XYZ file of C-alpha atoms in Angstrom:
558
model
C -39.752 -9.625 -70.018
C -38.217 -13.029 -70.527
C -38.090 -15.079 -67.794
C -34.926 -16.088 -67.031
C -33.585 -19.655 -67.284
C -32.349 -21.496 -64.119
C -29.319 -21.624 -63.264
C -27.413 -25.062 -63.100
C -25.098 -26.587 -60.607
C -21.854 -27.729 -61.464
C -20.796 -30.704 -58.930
C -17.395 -30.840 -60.773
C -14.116 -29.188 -59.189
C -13.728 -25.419 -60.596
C -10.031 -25.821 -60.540
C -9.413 -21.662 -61.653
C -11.585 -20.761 -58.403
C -10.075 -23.162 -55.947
C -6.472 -22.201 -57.369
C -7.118 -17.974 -56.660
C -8.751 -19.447 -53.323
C -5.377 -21.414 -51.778
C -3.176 -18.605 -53.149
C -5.045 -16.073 -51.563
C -5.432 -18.303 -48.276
C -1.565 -18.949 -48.744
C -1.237 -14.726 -48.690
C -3.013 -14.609 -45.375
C -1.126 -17.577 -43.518
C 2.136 -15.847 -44.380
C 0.962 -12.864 -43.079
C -0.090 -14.682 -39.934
C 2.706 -15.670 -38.960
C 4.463 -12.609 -40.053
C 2.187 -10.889 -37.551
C 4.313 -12.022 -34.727
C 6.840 -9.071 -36.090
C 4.397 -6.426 -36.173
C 4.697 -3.770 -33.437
C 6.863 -6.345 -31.937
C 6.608 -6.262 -27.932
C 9.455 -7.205 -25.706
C 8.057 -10.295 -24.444
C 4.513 -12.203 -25.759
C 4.189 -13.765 -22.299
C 1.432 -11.828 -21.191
C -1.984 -12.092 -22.237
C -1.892 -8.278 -22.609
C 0.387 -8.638 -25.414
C -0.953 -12.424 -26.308
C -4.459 -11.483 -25.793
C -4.832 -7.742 -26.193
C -1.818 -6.421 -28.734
C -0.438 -4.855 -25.888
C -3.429 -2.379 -26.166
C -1.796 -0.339 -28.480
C -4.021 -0.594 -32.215
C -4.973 2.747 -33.182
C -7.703 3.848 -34.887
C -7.726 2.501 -38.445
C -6.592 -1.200 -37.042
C -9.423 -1.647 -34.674
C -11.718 -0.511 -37.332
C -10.265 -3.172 -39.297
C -9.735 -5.405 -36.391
C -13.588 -5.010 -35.445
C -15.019 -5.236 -38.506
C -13.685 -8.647 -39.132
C -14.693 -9.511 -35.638
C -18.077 -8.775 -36.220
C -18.903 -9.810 -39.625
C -18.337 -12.939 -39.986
C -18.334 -15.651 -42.794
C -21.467 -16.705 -41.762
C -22.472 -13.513 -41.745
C -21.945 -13.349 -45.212
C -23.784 -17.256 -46.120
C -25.975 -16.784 -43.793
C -27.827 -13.465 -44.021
C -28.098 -13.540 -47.675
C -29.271 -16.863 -47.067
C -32.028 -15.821 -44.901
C -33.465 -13.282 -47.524
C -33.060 -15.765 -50.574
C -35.166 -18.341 -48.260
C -37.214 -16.333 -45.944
C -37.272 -12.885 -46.317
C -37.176 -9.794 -44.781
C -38.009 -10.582 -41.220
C -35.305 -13.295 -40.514
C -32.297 -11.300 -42.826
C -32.773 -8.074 -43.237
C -33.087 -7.151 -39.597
C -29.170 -7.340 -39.551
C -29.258 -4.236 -40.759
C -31.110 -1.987 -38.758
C -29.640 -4.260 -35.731
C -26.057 -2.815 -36.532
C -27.192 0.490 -36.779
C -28.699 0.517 -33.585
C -25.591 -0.984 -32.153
C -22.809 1.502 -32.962
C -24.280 4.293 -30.656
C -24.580 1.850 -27.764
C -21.133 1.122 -28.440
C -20.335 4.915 -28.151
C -22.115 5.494 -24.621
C -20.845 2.423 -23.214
C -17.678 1.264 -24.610
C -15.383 3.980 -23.787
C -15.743 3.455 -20.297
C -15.667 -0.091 -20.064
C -12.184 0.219 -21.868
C -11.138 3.213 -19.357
C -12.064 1.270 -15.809
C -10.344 -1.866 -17.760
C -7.447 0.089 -18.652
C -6.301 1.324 -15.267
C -7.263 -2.163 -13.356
C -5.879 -4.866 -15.997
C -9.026 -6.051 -17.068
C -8.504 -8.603 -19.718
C -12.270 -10.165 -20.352
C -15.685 -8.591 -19.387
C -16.198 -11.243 -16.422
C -12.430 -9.529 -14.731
C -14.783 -5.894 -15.005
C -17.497 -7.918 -12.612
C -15.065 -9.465 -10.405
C -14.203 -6.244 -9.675
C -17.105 -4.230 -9.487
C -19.156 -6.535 -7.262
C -16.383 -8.428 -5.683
C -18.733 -11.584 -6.408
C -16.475 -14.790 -7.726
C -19.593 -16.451 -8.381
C -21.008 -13.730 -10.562
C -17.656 -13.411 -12.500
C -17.956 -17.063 -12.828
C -21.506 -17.142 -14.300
C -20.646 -14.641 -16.920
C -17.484 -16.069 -17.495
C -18.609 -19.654 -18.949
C -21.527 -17.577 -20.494
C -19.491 -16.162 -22.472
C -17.423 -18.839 -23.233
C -20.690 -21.416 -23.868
C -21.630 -18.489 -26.344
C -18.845 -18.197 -28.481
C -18.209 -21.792 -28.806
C -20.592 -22.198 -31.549
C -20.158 -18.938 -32.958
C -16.678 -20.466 -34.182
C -17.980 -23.656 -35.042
C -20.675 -21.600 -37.442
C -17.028 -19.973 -39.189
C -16.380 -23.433 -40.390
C -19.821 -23.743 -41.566
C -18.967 -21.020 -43.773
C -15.658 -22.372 -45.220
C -17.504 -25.855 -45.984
C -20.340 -23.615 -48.235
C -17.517 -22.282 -50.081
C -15.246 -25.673 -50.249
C -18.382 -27.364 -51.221
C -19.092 -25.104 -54.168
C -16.061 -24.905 -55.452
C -16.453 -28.929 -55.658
C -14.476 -30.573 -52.998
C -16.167 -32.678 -50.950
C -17.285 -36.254 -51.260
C -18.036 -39.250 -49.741
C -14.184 -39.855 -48.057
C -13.523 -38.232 -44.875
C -10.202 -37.520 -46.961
C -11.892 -35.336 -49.566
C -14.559 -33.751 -47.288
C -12.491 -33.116 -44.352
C -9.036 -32.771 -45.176
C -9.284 -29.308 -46.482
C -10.956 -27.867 -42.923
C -8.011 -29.630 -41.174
C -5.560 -28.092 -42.738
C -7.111 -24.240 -42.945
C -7.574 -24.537 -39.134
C -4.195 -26.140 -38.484
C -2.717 -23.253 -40.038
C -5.160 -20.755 -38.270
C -4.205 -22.638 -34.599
C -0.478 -22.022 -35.663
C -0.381 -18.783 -36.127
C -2.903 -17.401 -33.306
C -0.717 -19.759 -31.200
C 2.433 -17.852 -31.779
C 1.278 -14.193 -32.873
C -2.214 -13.946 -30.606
C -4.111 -10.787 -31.511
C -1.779 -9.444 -33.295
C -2.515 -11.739 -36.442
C -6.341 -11.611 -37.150
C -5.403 -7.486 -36.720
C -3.142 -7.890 -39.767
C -5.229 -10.332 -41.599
C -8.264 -8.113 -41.160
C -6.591 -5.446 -43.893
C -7.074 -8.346 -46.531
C -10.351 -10.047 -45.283
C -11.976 -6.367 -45.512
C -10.650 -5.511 -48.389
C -11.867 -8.814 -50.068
C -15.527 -8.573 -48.823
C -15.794 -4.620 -50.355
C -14.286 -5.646 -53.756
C -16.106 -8.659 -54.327
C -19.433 -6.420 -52.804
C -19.086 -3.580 -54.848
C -18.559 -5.630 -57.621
C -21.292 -7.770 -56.931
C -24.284 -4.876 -56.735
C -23.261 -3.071 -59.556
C -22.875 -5.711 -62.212
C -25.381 -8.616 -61.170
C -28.228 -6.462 -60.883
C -27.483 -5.498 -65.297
C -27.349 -9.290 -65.754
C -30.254 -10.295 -64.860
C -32.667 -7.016 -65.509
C -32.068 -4.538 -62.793
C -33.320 -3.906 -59.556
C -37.189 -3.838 -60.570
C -36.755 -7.348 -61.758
C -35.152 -8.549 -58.844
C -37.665 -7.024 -56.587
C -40.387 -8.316 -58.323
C -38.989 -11.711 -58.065
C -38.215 -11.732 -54.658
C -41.654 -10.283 -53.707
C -43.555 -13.326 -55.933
C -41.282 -16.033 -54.113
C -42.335 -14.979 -50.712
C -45.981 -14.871 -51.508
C -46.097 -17.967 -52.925
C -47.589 -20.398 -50.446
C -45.269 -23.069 -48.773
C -45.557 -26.863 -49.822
C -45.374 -27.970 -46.344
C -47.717 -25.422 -44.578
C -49.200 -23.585 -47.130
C -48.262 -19.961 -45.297
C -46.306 -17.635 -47.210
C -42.844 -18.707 -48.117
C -41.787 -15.287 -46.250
C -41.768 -11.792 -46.066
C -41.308 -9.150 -48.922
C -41.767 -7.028 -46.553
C -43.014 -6.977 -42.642
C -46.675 -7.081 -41.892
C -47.794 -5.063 -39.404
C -47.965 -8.531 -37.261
C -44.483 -8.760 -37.669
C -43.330 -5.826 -36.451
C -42.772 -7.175 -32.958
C -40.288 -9.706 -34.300
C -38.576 -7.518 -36.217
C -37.839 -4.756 -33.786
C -36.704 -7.546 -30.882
C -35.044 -9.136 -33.373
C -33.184 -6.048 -33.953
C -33.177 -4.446 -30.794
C -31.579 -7.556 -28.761
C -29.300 -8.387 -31.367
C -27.971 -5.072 -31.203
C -27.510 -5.668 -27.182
C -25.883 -8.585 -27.437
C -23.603 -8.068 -30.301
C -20.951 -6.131 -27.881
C -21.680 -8.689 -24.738
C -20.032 -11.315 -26.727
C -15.977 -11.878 -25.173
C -14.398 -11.583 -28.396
C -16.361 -8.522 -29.565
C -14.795 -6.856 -26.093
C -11.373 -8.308 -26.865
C -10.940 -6.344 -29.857
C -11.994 -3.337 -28.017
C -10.347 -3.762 -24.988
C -6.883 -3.911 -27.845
C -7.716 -0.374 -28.497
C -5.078 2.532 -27.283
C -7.675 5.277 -26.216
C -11.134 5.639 -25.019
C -11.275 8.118 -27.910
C -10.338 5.068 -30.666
C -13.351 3.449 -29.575
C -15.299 6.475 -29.949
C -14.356 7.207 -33.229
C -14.644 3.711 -34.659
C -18.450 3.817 -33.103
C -18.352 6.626 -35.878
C -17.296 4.964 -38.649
C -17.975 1.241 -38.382
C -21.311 2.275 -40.274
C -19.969 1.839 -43.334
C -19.681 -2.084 -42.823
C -24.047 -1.525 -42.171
C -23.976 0.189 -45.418
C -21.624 -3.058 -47.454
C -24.356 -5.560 -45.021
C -27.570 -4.183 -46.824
C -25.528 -4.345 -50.164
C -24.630 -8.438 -49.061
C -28.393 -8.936 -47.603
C -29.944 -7.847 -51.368
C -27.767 -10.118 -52.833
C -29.905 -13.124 -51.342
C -32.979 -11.602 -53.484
C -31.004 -11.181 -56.905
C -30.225 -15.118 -56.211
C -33.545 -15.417 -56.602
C -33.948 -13.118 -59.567
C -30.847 -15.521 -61.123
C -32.393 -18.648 -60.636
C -29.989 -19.721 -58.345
C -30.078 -23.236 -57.446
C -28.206 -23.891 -54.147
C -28.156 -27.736 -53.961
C -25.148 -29.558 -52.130
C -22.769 -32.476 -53.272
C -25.287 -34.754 -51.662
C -27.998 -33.502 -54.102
C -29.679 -32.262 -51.211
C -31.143 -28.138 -51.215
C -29.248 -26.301 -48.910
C -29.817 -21.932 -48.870
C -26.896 -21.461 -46.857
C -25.057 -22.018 -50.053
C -26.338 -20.187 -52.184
C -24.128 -16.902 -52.580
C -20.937 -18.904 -53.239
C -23.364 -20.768 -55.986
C -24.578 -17.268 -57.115
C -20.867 -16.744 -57.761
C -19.828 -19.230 -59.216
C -22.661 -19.664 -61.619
C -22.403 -15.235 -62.298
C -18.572 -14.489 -62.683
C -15.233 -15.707 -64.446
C -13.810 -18.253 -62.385
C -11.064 -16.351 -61.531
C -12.858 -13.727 -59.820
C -15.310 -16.764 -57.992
C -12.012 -17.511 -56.346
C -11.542 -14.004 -55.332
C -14.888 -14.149 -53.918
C -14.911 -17.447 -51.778
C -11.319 -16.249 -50.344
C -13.031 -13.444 -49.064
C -15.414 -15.889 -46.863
C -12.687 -18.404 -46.376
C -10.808 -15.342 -45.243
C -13.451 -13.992 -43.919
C -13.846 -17.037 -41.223
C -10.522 -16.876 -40.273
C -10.641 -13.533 -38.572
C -13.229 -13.769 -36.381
C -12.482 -17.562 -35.636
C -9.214 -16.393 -34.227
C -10.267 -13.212 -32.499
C -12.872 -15.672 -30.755
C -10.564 -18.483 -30.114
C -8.328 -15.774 -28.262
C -11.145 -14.391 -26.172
C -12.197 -17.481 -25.009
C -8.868 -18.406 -23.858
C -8.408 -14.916 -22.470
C -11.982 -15.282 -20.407
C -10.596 -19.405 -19.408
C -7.044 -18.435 -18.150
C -8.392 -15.281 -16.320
C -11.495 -16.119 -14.820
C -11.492 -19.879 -14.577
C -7.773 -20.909 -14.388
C -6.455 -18.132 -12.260
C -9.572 -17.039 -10.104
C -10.469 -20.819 -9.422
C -7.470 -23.390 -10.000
C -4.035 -21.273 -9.915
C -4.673 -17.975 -8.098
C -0.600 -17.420 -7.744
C -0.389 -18.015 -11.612
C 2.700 -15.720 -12.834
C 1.626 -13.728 -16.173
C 3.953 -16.352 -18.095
C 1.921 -19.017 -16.822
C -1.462 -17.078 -18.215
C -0.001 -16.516 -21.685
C 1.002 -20.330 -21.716
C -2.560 -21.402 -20.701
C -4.040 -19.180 -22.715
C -2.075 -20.260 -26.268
C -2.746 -23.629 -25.186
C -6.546 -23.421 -24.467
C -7.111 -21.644 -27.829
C -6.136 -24.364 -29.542
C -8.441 -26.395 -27.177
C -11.499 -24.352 -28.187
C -10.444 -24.741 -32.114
C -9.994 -28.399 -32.052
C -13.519 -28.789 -30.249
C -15.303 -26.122 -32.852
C -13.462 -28.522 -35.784
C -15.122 -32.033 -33.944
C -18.547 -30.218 -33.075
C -18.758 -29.582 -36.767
C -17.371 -32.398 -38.309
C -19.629 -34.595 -36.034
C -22.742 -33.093 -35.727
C -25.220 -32.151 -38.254
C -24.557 -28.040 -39.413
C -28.330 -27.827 -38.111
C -26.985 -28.483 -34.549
C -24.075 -25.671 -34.868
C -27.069 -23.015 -36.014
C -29.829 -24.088 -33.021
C -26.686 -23.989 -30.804
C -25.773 -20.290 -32.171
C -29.701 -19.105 -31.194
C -28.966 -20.522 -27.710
C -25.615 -18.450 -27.743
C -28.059 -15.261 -28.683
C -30.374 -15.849 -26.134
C -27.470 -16.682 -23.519
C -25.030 -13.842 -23.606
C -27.769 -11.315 -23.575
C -28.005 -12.168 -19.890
C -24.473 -10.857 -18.862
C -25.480 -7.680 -19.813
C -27.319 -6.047 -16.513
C -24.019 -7.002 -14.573
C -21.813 -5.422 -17.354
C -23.425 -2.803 -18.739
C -25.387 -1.449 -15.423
C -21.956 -1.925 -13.347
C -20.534 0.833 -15.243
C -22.907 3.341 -14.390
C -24.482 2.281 -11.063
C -23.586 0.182 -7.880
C -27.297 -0.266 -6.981
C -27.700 -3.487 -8.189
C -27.161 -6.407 -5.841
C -24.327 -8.979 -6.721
C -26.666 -11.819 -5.493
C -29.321 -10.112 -7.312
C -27.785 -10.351 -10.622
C -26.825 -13.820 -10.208
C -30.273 -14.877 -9.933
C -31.575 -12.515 -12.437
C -29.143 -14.312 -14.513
C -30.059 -17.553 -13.991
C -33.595 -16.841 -14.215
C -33.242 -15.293 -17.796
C -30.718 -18.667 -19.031
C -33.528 -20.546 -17.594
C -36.289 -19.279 -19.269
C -34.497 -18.287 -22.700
C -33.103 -21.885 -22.887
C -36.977 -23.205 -22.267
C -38.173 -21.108 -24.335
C -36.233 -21.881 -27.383
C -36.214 -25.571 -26.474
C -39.728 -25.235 -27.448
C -39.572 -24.034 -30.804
C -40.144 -25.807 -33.753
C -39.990 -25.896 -37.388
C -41.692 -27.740 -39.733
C -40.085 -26.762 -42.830
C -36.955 -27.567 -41.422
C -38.300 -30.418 -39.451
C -36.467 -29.402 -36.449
C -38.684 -30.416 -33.259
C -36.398 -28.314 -30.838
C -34.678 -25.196 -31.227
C -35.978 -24.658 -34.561
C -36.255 -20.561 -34.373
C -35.859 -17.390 -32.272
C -39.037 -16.252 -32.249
C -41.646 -17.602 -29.365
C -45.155 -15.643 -28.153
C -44.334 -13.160 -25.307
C -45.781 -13.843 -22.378
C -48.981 -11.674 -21.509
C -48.579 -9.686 -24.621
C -49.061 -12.642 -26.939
C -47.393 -11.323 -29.996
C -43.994 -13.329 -31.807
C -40.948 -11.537 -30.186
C -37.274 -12.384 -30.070
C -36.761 -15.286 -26.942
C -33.576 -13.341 -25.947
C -35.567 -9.827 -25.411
C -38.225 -12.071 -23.134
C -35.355 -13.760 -21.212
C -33.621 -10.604 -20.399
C -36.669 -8.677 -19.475
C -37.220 -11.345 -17.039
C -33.653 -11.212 -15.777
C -34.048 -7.250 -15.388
C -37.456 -7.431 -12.921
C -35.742 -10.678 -11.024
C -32.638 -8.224 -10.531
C -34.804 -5.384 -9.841
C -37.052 -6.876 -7.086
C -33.940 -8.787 -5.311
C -32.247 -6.060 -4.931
C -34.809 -4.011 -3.017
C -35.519 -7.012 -0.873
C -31.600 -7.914 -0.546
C -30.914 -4.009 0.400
C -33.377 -3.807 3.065
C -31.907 -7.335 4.418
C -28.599 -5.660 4.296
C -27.082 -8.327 2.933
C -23.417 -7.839 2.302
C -22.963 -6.801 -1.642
C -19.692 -7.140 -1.819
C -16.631 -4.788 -2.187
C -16.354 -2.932 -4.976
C -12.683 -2.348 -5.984
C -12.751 0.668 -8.806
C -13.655 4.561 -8.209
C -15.534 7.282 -10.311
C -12.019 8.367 -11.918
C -11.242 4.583 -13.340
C -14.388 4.991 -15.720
C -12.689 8.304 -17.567
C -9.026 6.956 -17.522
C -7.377 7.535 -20.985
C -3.748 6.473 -22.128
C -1.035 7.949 -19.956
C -2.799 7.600 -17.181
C -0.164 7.667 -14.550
C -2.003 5.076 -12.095
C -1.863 2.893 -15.681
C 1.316 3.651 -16.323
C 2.400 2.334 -12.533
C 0.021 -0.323 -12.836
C 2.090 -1.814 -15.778
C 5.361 -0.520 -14.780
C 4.932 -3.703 -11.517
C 3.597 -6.043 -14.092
C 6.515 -5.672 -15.893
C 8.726 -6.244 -12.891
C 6.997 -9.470 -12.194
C 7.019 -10.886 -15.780
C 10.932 -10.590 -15.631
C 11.795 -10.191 -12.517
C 13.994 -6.681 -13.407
C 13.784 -4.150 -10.692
């Protein structure tokens, strides 16, 4: 067969692309703010209406709503990215990872949304206050999960600067590289500001339509342009055999060796626990208006694994195209490469279609995540530590304000610091929230553990995962620190995911301080919700009475 001819870059603006990608962007801001309108509550001075839609999205919105919430622009650079530069073990894990996830979702879910339902929970760390009756322990989980997601929106605009940077704008002038993210995330703090939840929900309809058209589109055709899936396999395969320049190993994985298959299943495994620890990943489920939505979406949110292994390939028919993924400072850069595959592949017109759906794409989750970090800040930081008489007014005020806090800081972090800083800083985030889950996921099943316990099994896992990944680096990257997830397991000796080692750790720490805290009797704290709170469904009438008060002291009406 002929081999095929590399592609070339284009530095120069594509003015058809960038046209479909700021009317399309134009579509969604309008919607937005339109949002505000849509199952319009009485009063959004609450951050259950702010925060949580009022709890009322039904089945086909928090499908939509979590979909967008969970895969993420740079979830469609970056795992692509992974298999056009490394291979199977670091990108194609996603997929299995997601798979594993949806049942755990199923099991667990439902009854954190039930127990959170009848007591006002807002944010996982309000669930711990409760259960354990530990401040400290809400506390720890709280800025966990806040320290978590702040790079996980800073990694959004990573995504929006691939596809700007493609399209050709960019430059040496803050004004021509900068201006551009200003103004998409001025518009994004607007409208979260004034319509909360409510507008990523809406947006979500577009953003997910987007990704499956361009998807679809993408696997059926590129594959016939450059010689079918054999082709593209074979290429793929002969580009991770080859030997590396810098260390002469294997470029990357085809697929696993037997030696990897430690590091793939952690990789997968924690992943899929951590996913759902994450505050804004609970947010949208917590917006839900059943136990039984929750359920069902765990049933049908597969089919965003099935459009995942579809995106994944696409970062091995990149390599099949020739695709050259070098940035307007000349520089190689694989995180661009699918917008480049794009643009280099289809009319112009639909390469706009295709970088709105990543632009759009960002957007989503960067709002869902702004919200939940201001939800977990004004409930668990503001409230529990600085304002405890705070009226709900004064939460929902707060909480618009501190959103646009944690946006402005996720536009300097990346505008500041190098994009390699805003990817070690999402491992950390990996490794971190992974520890929250013993206190969240155990507390809705058992009352064993000790709250004192967990904290320290907590800090003991931070402490180690953070160590840990300190101490990874990566020559090809030339990153001394933080340069990959992957470190030797202790005693075992094989390559396993840091965050699997770190929570281990935090388990036996729990484990063994609880038995030794027990038979101390050492007060563990009062635990505020019953056996009935974890099957509560809507119309609950303790719910029902619950919000009927908070009602009455939002606006003071008998």
């Amino acid at each position: 067969m002929t081999a095929l001819a590399p592609a070339v870059t284009d530095s120069s603006v594509n003015g058809v692309a960038l046209t479909v990608l700021i009317l399309l962007f134009a579509l969604v801001t309008g919607m937005g703010f339109w949002a505000t309108r849509w199952r319009q509550a009485d009063s959004m001075e609450s951050l259950d209406e702010w925060g949580l839609g009022g709890r009322r999205f039904g089945t086909w919105v928090t499908w939509f709503l979590l979909g967008g919430d969970l895969y993420t622009a740079y979830t469609f650079v970056a795992v692509p990215a992974a298999m056009f530069a490394t291979g199977a073990v670091a990108g194609f894990f996603a997929v299995p990872y997601t798979i594993v996830l949806y049942p755990i979702i199923f099991i667990f879910m439902a009854r954190l949304w039930s127990v959170s339902h009848r007591h006002g929970y807002v944010t996982p760390a309000d669930f711990v206050r409760g259960r354990y009756g530990s401040r400290g322990l809400s506390l720890a989980v709280a800025v966990t999960g806040i320290l978590a997601t702040m790079p996980y929106i800073a990694l959004q605009l990573v995504g929006i600067q691939a596809v700007l940077e493609v399209a050709g704008i960019g430059g040496e002038s803050v004004l021509a590289r900068d201006l551009p993210l200003f103004i998409a995330f001025a518009l994004l703090a607007a409208y979260t500001y004034s319509s909360g939840l409510r507008a990523p929900a809406v947006i979500a309809f577009v953003k997910d339509a987007l990704i499956y058209l361009v998807i679809i589109v993408a696997v059926i055709y590129l594959p016939t342009k450059f010689g079918g899936w054999d082709a593209i396999f074979g290429a793929a395969e002969k580009k991770m055999a080859a030997p590396n320049a810098i260390d002469g190993k294997p470029n990357g994985a085809f697929i696993p060796s037997q030696q990897q298959f430690v590091a793939y299943a952690t990789l997968a495994f924690g992943s899929a626990l951590a996913l759902f620890m994450y505050p804004h990943s609970i947010t949208a489920t917590l917006s839900s208006s059943s136990r039984n939505t929750i359920r069902r979406n765990a049933s049908i949110l597969p089919a965003y694994s099935f459009v995942l292994g579809l995106l994944a390939l696409l970062g091995w028919v990149a390599i099949a195209a020739g695709t050259k993924p070098i940035g307007l400072d000349g520089k190689p850069n694989a995180q661009l490469v699918i917008p480049q595959l794009f643009e280099d592949s289809f009319p112009s017109w639909f390469a706009g279609v295709a970088f709105a759906a990543v632009a759009i794409g960002a957007l989503v989750p960067a709002a869902i995540m702004s919200i939940a970090a201001a939800n977990t800040f004004t409930r668990n930081i503001y409230k529990e530590w600085l304002k405890p008489d705070a009226t709900h007014a004064q939460e929902a005020k707060v909480g618009k304000l501190v959103s646009l806090l944690v946006k402005a800081f996720a536009l300097v972090f990346v505008l500041t610091l190098d994009k390699q800083n805003a990817i070690n800083f999402q491992l950390l985030g990996g490794i971190w929230i992974l520890q929250t889950l013993p206190a969240i996921v155990f507390g809705l099943y058992t009352r064993w553990f000790h709250r004192w316990a967990l904290l320290a099994g907590w800090a003991a896992g931070m402490a180690y995962g953070t160590y840990a990944a300190w101490g990874v680096a990566n020559p090809r990257s030339k990153v001394a620190h933080f340069g990959g997830s992957l470190d030797p397991i202790p005693v075992l000796g094989d390559l396993g995911y840091i965050a699997m080692t770190a929570f281990v750790i935090n388990l036996v720490v729990a484990v063994v301080l609880t038995l030794v805290l027990t038979a101390m009797k050492v007060d563990a704290g009062r635990d505020e919700t019953i056996r009935g709170d974890y099957f509560a469904d809507a119309g609950d009438p303790r719910v029902e009475k619950n919000l009927a008060m908070d009602a009455h002291l939002t606006t003071g009406t008998p």
